CSV table of C-alpha atoms in Angstrom, one decimal:
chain,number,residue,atom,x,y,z
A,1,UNK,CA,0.0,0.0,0.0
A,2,UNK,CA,1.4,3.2,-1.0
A,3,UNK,CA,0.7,6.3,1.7
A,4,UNK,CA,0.3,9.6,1.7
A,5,UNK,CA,-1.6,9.6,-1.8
A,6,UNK,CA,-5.2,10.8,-2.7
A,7,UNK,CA,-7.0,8.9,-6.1
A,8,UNK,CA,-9.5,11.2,-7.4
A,9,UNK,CA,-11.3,9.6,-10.2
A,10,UNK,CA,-13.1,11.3,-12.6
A,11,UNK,CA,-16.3,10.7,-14.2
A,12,UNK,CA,-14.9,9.4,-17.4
A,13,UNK,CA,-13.8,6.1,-17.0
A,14,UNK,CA,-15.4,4.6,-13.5
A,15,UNK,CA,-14.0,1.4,-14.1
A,16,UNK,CA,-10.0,2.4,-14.4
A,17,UNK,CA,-10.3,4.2,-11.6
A,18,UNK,CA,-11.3,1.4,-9.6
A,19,UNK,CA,-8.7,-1.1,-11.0
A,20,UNK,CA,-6.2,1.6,-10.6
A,21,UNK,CA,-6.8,1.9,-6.9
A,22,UNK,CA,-6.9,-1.6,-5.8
A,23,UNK,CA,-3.6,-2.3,-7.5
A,24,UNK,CA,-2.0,0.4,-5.2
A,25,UNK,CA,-4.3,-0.9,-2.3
A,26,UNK,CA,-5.6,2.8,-2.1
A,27,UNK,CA,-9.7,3.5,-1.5
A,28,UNK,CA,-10.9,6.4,-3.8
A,29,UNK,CA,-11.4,9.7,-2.6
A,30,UNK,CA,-14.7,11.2,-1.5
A,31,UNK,CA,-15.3,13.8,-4.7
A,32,UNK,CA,-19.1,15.3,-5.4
A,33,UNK,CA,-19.0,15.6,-9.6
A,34,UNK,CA,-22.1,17.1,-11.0
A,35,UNK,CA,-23.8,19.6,-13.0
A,36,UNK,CA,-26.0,22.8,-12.1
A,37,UNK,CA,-29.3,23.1,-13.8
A,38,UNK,CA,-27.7,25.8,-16.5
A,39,UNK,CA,-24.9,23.1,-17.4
A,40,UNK,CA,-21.9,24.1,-15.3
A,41,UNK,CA,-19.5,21.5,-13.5
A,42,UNK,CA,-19.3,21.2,-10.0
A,43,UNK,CA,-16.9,20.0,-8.2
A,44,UNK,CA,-16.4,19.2,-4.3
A,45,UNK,CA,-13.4,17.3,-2.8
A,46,UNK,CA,-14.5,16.2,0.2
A,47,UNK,CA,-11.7,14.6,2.1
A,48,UNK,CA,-8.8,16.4,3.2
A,49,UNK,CA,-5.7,16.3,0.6
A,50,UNK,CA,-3.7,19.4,2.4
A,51,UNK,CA,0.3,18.2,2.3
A,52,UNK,CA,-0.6,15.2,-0.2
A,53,UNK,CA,0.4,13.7,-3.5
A,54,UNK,CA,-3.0,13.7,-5.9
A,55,UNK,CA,-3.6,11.8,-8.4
A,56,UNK,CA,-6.7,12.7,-10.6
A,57,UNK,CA,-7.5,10.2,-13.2
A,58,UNK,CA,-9.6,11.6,-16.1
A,59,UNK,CA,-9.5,10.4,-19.5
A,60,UNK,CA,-10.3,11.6,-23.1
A,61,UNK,CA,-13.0,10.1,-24.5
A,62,UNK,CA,-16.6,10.1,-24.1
A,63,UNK,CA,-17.9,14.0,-23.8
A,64,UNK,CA,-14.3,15.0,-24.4
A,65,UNK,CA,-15.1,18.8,-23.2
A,66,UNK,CA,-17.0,17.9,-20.2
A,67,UNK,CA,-14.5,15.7,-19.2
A,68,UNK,CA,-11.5,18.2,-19.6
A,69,UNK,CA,-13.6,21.0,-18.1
A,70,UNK,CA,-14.1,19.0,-15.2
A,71,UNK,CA,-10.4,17.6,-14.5
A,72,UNK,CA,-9.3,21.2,-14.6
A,73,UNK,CA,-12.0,22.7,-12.2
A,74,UNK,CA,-10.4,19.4,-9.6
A,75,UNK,CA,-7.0,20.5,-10.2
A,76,UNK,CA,-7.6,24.0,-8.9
A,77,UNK,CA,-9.7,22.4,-6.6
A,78,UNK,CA,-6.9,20.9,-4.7
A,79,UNK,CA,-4.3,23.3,-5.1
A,80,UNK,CA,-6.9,26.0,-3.7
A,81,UNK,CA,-7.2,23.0,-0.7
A,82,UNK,CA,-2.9,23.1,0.1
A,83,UNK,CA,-1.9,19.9,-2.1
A,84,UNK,CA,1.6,19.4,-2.2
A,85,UNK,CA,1.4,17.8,-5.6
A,86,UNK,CA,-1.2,17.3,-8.2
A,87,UNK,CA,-0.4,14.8,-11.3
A,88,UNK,CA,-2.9,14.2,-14.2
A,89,UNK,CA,-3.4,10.6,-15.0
A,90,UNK,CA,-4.5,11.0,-18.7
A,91,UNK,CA,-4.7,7.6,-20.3
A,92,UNK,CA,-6.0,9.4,-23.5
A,93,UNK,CA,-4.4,12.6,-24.2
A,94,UNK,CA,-7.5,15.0,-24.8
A,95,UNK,CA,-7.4,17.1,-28.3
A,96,UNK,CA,-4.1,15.3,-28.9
A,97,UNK,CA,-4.8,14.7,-32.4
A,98,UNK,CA,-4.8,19.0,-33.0
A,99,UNK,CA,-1.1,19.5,-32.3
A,100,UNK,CA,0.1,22.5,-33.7
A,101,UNK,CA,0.6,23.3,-37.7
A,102,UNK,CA,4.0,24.5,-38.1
A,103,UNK,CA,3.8,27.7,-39.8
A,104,UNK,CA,6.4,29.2,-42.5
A,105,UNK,CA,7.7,32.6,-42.2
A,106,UNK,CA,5.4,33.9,-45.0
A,107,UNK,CA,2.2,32.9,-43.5
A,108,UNK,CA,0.0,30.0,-43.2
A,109,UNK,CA,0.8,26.5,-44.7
A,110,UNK,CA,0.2,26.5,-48.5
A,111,UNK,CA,-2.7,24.2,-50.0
A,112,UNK,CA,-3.2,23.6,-53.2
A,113,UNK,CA,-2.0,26.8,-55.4
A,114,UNK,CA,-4.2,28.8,-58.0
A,115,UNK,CA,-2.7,30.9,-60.3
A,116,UNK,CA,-6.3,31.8,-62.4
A,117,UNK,CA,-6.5,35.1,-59.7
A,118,UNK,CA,-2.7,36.0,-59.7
A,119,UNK,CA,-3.0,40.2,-61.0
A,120,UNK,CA,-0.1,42.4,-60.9
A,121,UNK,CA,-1.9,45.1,-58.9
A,122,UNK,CA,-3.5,42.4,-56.4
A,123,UNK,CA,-4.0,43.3,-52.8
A,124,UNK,CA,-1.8,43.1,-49.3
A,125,UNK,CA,-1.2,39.2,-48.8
A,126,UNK,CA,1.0,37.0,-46.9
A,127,UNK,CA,3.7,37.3,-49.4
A,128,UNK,CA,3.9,40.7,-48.9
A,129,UNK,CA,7.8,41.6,-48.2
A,130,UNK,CA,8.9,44.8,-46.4
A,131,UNK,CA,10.8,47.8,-47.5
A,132,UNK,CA,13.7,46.7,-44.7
A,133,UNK,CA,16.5,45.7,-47.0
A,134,UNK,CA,17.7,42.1,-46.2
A,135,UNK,CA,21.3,40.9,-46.2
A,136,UNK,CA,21.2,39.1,-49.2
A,137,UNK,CA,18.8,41.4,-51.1
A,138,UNK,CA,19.8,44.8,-53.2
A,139,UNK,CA,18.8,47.7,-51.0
A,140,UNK,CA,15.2,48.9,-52.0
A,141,UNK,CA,14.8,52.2,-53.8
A,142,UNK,CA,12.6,53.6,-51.3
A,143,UNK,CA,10.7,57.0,-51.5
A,144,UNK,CA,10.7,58.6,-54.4
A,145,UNK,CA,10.4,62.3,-53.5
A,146,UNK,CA,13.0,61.0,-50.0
A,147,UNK,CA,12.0,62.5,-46.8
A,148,UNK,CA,11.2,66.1,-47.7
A,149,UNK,CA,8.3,65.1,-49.9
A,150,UNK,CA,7.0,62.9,-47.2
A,151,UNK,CA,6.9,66.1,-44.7
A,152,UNK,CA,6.0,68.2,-47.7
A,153,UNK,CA,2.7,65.9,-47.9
A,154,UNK,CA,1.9,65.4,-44.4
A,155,UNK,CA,2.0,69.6,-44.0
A,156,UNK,CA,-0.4,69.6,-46.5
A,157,UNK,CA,-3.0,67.2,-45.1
A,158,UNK,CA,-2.8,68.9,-42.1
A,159,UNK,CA,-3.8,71.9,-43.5
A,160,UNK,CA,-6.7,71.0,-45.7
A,161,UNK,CA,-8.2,69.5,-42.4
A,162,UNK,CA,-7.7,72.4,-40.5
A,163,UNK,CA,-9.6,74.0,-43.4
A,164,UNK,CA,-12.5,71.8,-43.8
A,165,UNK,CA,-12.9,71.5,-40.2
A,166,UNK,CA,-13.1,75.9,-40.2
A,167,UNK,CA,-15.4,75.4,-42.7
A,168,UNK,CA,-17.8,73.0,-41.3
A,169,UNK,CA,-21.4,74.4,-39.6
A,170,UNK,CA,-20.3,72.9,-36.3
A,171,UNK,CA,-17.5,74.7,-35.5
A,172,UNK,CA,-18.9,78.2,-36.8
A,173,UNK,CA,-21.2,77.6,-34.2
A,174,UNK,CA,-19.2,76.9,-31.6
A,175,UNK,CA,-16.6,79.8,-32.8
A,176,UNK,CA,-19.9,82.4,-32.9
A,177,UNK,CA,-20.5,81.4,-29.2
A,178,UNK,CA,-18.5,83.1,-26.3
A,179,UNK,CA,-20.2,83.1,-23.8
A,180,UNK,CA,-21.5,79.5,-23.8
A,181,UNK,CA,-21.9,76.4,-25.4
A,182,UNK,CA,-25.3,75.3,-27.4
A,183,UNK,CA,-28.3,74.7,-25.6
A,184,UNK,CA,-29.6,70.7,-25.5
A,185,UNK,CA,-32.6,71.4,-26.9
A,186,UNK,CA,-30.8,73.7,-29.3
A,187,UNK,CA,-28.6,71.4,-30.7
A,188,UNK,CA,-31.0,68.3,-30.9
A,189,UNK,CA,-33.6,70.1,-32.4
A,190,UNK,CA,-30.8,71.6,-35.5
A,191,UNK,CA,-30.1,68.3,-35.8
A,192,UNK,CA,-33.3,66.9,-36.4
A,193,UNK,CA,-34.0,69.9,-38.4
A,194,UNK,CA,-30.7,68.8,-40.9
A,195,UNK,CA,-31.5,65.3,-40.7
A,196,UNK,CA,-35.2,66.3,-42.1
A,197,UNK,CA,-34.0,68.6,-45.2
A,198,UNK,CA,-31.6,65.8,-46.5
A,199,UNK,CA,-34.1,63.4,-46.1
A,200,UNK,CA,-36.7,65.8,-48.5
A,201,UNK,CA,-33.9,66.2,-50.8
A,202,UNK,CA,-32.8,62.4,-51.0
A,203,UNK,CA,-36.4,60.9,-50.5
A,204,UNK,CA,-38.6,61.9,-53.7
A,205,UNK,CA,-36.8,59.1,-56.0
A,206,UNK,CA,-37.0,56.6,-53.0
A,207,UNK,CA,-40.3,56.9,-52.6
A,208,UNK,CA,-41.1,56.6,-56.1
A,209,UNK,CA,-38.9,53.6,-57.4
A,210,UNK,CA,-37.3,52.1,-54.1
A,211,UNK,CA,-33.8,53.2,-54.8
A,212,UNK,CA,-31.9,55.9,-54.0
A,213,UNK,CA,-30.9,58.5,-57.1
A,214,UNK,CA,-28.1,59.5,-58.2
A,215,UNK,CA,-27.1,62.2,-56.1
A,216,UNK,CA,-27.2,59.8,-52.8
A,217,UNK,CA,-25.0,57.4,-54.7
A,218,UNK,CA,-22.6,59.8,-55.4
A,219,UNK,CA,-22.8,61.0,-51.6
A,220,UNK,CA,-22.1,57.6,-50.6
A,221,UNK,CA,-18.9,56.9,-52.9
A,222,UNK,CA,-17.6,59.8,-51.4
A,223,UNK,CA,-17.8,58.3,-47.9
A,224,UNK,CA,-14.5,55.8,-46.7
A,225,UNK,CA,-15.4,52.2,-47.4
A,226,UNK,CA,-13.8,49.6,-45.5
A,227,UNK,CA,-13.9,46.0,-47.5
A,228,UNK,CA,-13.1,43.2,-46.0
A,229,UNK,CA,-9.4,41.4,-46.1
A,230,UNK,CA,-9.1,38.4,-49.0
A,231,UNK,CA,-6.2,36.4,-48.6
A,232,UNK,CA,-4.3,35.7,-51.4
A,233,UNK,CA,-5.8,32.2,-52.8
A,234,UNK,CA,-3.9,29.0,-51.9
A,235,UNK,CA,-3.5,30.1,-48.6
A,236,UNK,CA,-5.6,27.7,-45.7
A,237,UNK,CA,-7.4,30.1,-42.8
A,238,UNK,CA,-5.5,30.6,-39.7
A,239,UNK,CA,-6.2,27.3,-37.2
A,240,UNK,CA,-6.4,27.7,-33.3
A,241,UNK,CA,-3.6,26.0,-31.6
A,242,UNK,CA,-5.3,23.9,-29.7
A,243,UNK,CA,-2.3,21.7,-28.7
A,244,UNK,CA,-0.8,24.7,-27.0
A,245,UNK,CA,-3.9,25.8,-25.8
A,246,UNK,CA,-4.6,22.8,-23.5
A,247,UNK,CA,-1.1,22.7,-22.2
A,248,UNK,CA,-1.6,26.1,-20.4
A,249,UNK,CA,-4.8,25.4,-19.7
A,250,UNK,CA,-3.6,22.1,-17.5
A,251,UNK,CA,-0.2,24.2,-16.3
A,252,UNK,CA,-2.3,26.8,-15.2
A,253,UNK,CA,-5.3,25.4,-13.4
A,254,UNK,CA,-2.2,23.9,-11.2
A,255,UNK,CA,-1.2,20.7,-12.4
A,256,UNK,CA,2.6,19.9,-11.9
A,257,UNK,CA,2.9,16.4,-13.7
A,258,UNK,CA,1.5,14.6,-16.3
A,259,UNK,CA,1.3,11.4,-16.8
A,260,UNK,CA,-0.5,9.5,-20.4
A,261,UNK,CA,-0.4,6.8,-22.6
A,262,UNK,CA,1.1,6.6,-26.5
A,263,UNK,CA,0.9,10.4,-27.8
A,264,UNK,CA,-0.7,10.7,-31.2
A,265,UNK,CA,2.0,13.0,-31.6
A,266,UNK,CA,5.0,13.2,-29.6
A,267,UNK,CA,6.0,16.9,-30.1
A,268,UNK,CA,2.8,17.3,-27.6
A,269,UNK,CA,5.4,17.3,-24.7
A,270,UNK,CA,7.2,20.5,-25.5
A,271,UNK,CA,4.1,22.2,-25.1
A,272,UNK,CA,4.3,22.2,-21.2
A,273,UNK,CA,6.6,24.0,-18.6
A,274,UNK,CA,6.1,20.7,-16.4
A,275,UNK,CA,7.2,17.2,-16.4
A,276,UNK,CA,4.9,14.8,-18.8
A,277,UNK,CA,5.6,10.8,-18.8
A,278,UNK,CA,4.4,9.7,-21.7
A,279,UNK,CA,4.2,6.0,-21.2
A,280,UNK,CA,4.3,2.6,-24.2
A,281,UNK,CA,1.3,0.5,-25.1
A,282,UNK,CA,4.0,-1.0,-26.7
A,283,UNK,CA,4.7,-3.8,-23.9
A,284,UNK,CA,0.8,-4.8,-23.8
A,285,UNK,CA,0.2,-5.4,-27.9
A,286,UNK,CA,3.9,-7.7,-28.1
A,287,UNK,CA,2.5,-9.6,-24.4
A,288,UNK,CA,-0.5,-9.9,-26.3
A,289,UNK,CA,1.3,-11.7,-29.9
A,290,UNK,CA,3.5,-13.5,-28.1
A,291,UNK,CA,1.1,-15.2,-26.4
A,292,UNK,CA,-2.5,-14.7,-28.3
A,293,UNK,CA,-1.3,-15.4,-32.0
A,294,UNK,CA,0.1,-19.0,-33.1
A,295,UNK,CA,2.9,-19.0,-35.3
A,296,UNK,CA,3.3,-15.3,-34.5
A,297,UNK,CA,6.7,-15.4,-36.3
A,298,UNK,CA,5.7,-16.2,-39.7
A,299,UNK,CA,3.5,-13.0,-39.6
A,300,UNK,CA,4.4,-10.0,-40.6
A,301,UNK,CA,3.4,-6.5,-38.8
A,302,UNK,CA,1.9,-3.9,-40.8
A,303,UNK,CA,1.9,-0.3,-40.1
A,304,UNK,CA,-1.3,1.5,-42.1
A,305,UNK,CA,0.3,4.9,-42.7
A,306,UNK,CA,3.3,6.1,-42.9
A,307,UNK,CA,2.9,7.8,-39.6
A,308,UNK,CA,3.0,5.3,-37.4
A,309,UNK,CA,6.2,3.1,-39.3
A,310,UNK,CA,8.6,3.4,-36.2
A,311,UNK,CA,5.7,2.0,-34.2
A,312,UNK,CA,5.5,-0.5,-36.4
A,313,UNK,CA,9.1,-1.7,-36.8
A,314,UNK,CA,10.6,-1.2,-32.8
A,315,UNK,CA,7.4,-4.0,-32.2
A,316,UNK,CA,8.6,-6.1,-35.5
A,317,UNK,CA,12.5,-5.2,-34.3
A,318,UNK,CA,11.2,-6.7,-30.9
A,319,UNK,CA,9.8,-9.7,-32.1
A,320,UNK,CA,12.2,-11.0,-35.0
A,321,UNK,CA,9.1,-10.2,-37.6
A,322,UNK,CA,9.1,-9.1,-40.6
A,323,UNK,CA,7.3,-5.4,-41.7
A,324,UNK,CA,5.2,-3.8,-44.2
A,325,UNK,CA,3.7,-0.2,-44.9
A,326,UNK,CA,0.6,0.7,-46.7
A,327,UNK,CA,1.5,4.1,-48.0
A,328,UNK,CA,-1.4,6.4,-49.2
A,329,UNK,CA,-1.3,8.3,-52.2
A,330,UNK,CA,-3.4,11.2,-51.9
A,331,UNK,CA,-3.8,13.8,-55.5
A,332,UNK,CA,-7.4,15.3,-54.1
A,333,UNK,CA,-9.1,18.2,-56.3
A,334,UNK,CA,-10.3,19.6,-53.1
A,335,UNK,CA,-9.6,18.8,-48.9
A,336,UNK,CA,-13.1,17.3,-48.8
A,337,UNK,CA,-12.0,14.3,-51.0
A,338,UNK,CA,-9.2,13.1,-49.0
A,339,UNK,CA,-11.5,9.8,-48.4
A,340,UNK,CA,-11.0,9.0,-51.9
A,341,UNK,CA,-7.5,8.6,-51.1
A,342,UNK,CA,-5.5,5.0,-52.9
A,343,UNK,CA,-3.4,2.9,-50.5
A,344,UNK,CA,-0.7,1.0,-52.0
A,345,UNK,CA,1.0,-1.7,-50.2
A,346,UNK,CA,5.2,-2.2,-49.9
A,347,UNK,CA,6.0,-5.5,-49.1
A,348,UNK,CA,4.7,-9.0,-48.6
A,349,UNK,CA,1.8,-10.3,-47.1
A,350,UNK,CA,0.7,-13.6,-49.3
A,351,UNK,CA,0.4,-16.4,-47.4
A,352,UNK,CA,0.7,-14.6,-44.1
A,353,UNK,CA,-1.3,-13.2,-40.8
A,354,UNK,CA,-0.9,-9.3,-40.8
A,355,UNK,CA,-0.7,-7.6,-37.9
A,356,UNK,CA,-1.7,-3.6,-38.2
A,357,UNK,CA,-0.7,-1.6,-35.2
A,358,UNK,CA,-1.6,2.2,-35.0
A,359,UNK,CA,-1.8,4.4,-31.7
A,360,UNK,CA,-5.2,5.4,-32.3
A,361,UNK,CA,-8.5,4.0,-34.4
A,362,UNK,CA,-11.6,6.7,-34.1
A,363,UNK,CA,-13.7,6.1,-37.4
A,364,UNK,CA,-11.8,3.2,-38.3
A,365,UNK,CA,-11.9,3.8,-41.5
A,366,UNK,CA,-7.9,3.7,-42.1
A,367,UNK,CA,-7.4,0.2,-40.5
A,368,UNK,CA,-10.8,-1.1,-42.4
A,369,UNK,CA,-9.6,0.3,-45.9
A,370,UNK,CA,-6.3,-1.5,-45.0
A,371,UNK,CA,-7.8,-4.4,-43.9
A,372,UNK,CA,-9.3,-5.0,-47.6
A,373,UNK,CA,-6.0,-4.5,-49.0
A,374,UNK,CA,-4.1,-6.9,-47.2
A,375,UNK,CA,-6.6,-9.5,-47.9
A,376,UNK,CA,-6.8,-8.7,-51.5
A,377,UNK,CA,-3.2,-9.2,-51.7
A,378,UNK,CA,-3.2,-12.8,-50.0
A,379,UNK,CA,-3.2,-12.2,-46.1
A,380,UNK,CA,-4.8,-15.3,-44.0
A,381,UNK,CA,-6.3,-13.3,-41.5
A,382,UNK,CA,-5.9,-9.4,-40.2
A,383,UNK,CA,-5.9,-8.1,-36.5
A,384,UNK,CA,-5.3,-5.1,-36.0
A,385,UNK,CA,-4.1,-4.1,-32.7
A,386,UNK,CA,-4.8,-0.4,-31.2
A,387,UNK,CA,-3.8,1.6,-28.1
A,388,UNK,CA,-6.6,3.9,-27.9
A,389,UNK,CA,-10.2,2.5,-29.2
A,390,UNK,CA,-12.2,5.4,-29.5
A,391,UNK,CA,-14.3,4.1,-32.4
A,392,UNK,CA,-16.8,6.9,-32.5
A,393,UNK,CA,-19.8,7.2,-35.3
A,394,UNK,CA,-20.5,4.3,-37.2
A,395,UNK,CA,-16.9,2.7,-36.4
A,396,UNK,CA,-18.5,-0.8,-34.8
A,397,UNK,CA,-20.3,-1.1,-37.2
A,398,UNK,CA,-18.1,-1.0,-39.9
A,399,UNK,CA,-15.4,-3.3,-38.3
A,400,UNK,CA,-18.1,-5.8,-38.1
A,401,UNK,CA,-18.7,-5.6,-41.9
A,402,UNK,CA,-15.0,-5.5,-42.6
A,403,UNK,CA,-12.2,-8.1,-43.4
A,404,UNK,CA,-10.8,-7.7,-39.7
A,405,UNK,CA,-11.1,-11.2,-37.8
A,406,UNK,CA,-9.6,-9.4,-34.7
A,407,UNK,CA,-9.6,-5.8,-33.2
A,408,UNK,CA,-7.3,-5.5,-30.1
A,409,UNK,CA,-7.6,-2.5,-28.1
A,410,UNK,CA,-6.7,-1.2,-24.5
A,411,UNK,CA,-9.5,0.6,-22.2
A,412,UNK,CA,-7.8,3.8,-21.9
A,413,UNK,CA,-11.2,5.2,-23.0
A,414,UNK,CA,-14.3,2.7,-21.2
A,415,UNK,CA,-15.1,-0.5,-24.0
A,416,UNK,CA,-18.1,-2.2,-22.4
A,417,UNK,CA,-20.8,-1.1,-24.9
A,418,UNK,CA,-18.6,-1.5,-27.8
A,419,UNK,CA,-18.0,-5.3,-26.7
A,420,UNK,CA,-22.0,-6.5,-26.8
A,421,UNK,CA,-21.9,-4.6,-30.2
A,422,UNK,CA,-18.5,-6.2,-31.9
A,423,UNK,CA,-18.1,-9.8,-31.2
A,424,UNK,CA,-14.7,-9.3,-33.2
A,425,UNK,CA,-13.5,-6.4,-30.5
A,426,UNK,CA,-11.1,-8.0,-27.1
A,427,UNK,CA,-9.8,-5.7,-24.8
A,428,UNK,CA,-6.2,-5.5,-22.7
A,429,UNK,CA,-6.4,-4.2,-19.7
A,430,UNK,CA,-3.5,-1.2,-18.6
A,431,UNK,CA,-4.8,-0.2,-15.1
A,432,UNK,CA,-1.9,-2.2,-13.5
A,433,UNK,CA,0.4,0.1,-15.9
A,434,UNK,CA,-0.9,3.0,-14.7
A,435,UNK,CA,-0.3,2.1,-10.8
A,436,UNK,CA,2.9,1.0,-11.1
A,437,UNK,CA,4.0,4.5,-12.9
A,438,UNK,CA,2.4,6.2,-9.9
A,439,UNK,CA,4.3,4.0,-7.5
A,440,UNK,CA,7.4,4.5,-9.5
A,441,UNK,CA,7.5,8.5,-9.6
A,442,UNK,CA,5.8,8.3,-5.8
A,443,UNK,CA,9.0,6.4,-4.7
A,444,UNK,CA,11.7,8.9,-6.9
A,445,UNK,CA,9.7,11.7,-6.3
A,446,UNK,CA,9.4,12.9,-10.0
């Protein structure tokens, strides 16, 4: 039994939290989790954690914003309460699939360029380059009448608006005036008085043919317009960084550790000021060939993107298998057709049990596309063998029309409704991972 530790367990994943605890031989903490009528999280710690190491377990699936809403409302909750330390147990990293785009110097990342609106005199864009002469560039030319013709100008402008403001009813009135300033009455009543000549002198062709005549049209041009900023085509919109976004969010509600399982993208740790374990399902999915797949050394281990290939290969390294990579080739017309994608496959797989292995499987639809490939091209039977299942939308349902005989995932996100719907779905348990990293950085203090 580890001591001097408070579980909190979120409202996530019930049945972690409890196989968490009782591998550490710790009860869960008294925690009231709930909602207010308007939709608002509550949250009330109800045991002491003052001077104590908490552990909040909260994961990413489910009502992903509810759920990360809630874990940081509990963090500040027992910081506000004197915790010495708070760690996140995150067994799936929320919103870790919207890492952060890197960005060129000249603007946003490129799509797919069009040159049919490319005009010499086009508008301000991202290309844009400024006078400041660079070190490998010729020194610009600059202005062409220098700086006197600049002051020269500005004089001017000056002066005509000192004119027209001389010139202008309001200020004769307030320049006739010594004594005082306009009455209220005075001035509202002149003003409604203005308002109702121009509207005689505008109205008459309004009233006749809806539109305004000429004369108003001309009044308006003269008026500043303000049109709205196009970007200069191939360009994407500007994204939120969302992957930066929820690192401060976590930092700043208190948290001073993180702990989670197989980032979707492993640049995700820079994001944060504090320590973040990011721990393997890798030890689970080889436990689980060794010993759950005959003849596991005739098959071959497939990765379904390029993307996850050193997954792939440090499990096939592991093992003494052999590996393969589907590779997609995607030429879309537009971003919406990127489902029309082709997948091509490099290497061998006739005669064979393939074995894809990915981090993550939310739609399914990559490991069911690849599925039918690897059978086309001679496989014996295809599992496919997942860290996170988060198989949201119609993903049971297509894996149980697919060429999968096997879908092996971990319950970092819960699984009990998905197994009565997918007979073909088996599920590895990674509580006992989870304690044993708490124990670990409880005993070295990390």
């Amino acid at each position: 039994m580890v001591r001097n530790i408070v579980v909190i367990g979120g409202s996530s994943h019930p049945q972690l939290n409890e196989t968490i605890c009782n591998h550490l031989g710790v009860p869960l903490a008294s925690v009231l989790l709930s909602k207010f009528s308007v939709g608002e999280t509550r949250v009330e710690v109800e045991e002491s954690v003052r001077g104590k190491d908490v552990f909040i377990i909260q994961s990413g699936g489910g009502k992903i914003n509810d759920h990360l809403m809630e874990l940081l409302i509990t963090i500040s909750a027992c910081k506000i309460a004197s915790a010495k330390k708070v760690t996140a147990v995150l067994p799936l990293f929320p919103y870790s699939r919207q890492s952060d785009l890197p960005y060129n110097k000249t603007g946003a990342p490129l799509s797919k360029p069009s040159h049919s609106s490319n005009k010499p005199d086009s508008s301000y864009s991202f290309e844009s380059k400024p006078v400041t002469p660079h070190p490998d560039h010729p020194r610009s030319a600059g202005l062409s009448n220098g700086i006197d013709g600049l002051q020269k100008g500005l004089s001017k402008a000056q002066i005509d608006d000192s004119a027209s403001n001389s010139n202008s009813p309001q200020s004769s009135r307030y320049t006739n005036s010594t004594n005082s300033l306009p009455k209220r009455s005075d001035t509202m009543d002149s003003s409604k008085s203005t308002y109702s000549n121009s509207q005689r002198k505008t109205s008459p062709s309004s009233a006749t043919n809806g539109r305004s005549n000429d004369d108003s049209a001309s009044v308006a041009s003269n008026s500043p317009k303000h049109t709205a900023f196009q970007p200069r085509p191939g360009y994407k919109q500007w994204v939120a960084q969302a992957g930066t976004l929820v690192a401060d969010l976590l930092t700043c509600a208190g948290a001073d550790h993180i702990i989670t399982m197989d980032l979707h993208d492993a640049q995700y740790q820079g994001f944060f000021d504090i320590p973040v374990d990011n721990l393997y399902g890798r030890p689970l999915l080889k436990k689980y060939i060794q010993f759950q797949i005959p003849n596991y050394q005739q098959a071959i281990i497939v990765s379904p993107d390029a993307g996850g290939a050193k997954r792939a290969t440090a499990i096939a390294d592991g093992l003494g298998m052999q590996f393969a990579l589907i590779h997609k080739e995607r030429r879309p017309t537009k971003i919406t057709d990127r489902q029309n994608a082709t997948m091509m496959l490099v290497g061998d797989v006739a005669g064979r049990i393939a074995i894809l292995v990915d981090d993550l499987a939310d739609t399914s639809n990559t490991i069911t596309r690849a599925a039918k490939l690897l059978k086309r091209e001679g496989a014996t039977k295809v599992y496919a063998l997942l860290t996170h299942g988060v198989l949201s939308g119609d993903a049971i349902e297509r894996i149980n029309a697919s060429a999968l005989d096997k879908v092996v995932v971990t319950n970092s996100v819960p699984q009990e409704e998905y197994k009565k719907l997918c007979p073909k779905l088996e599920v590895l348990e990674i509580g006992n991972v989870f304690a044993e990293a708490r124990i670990v950085s409880k005993f070295y203090d990390i």
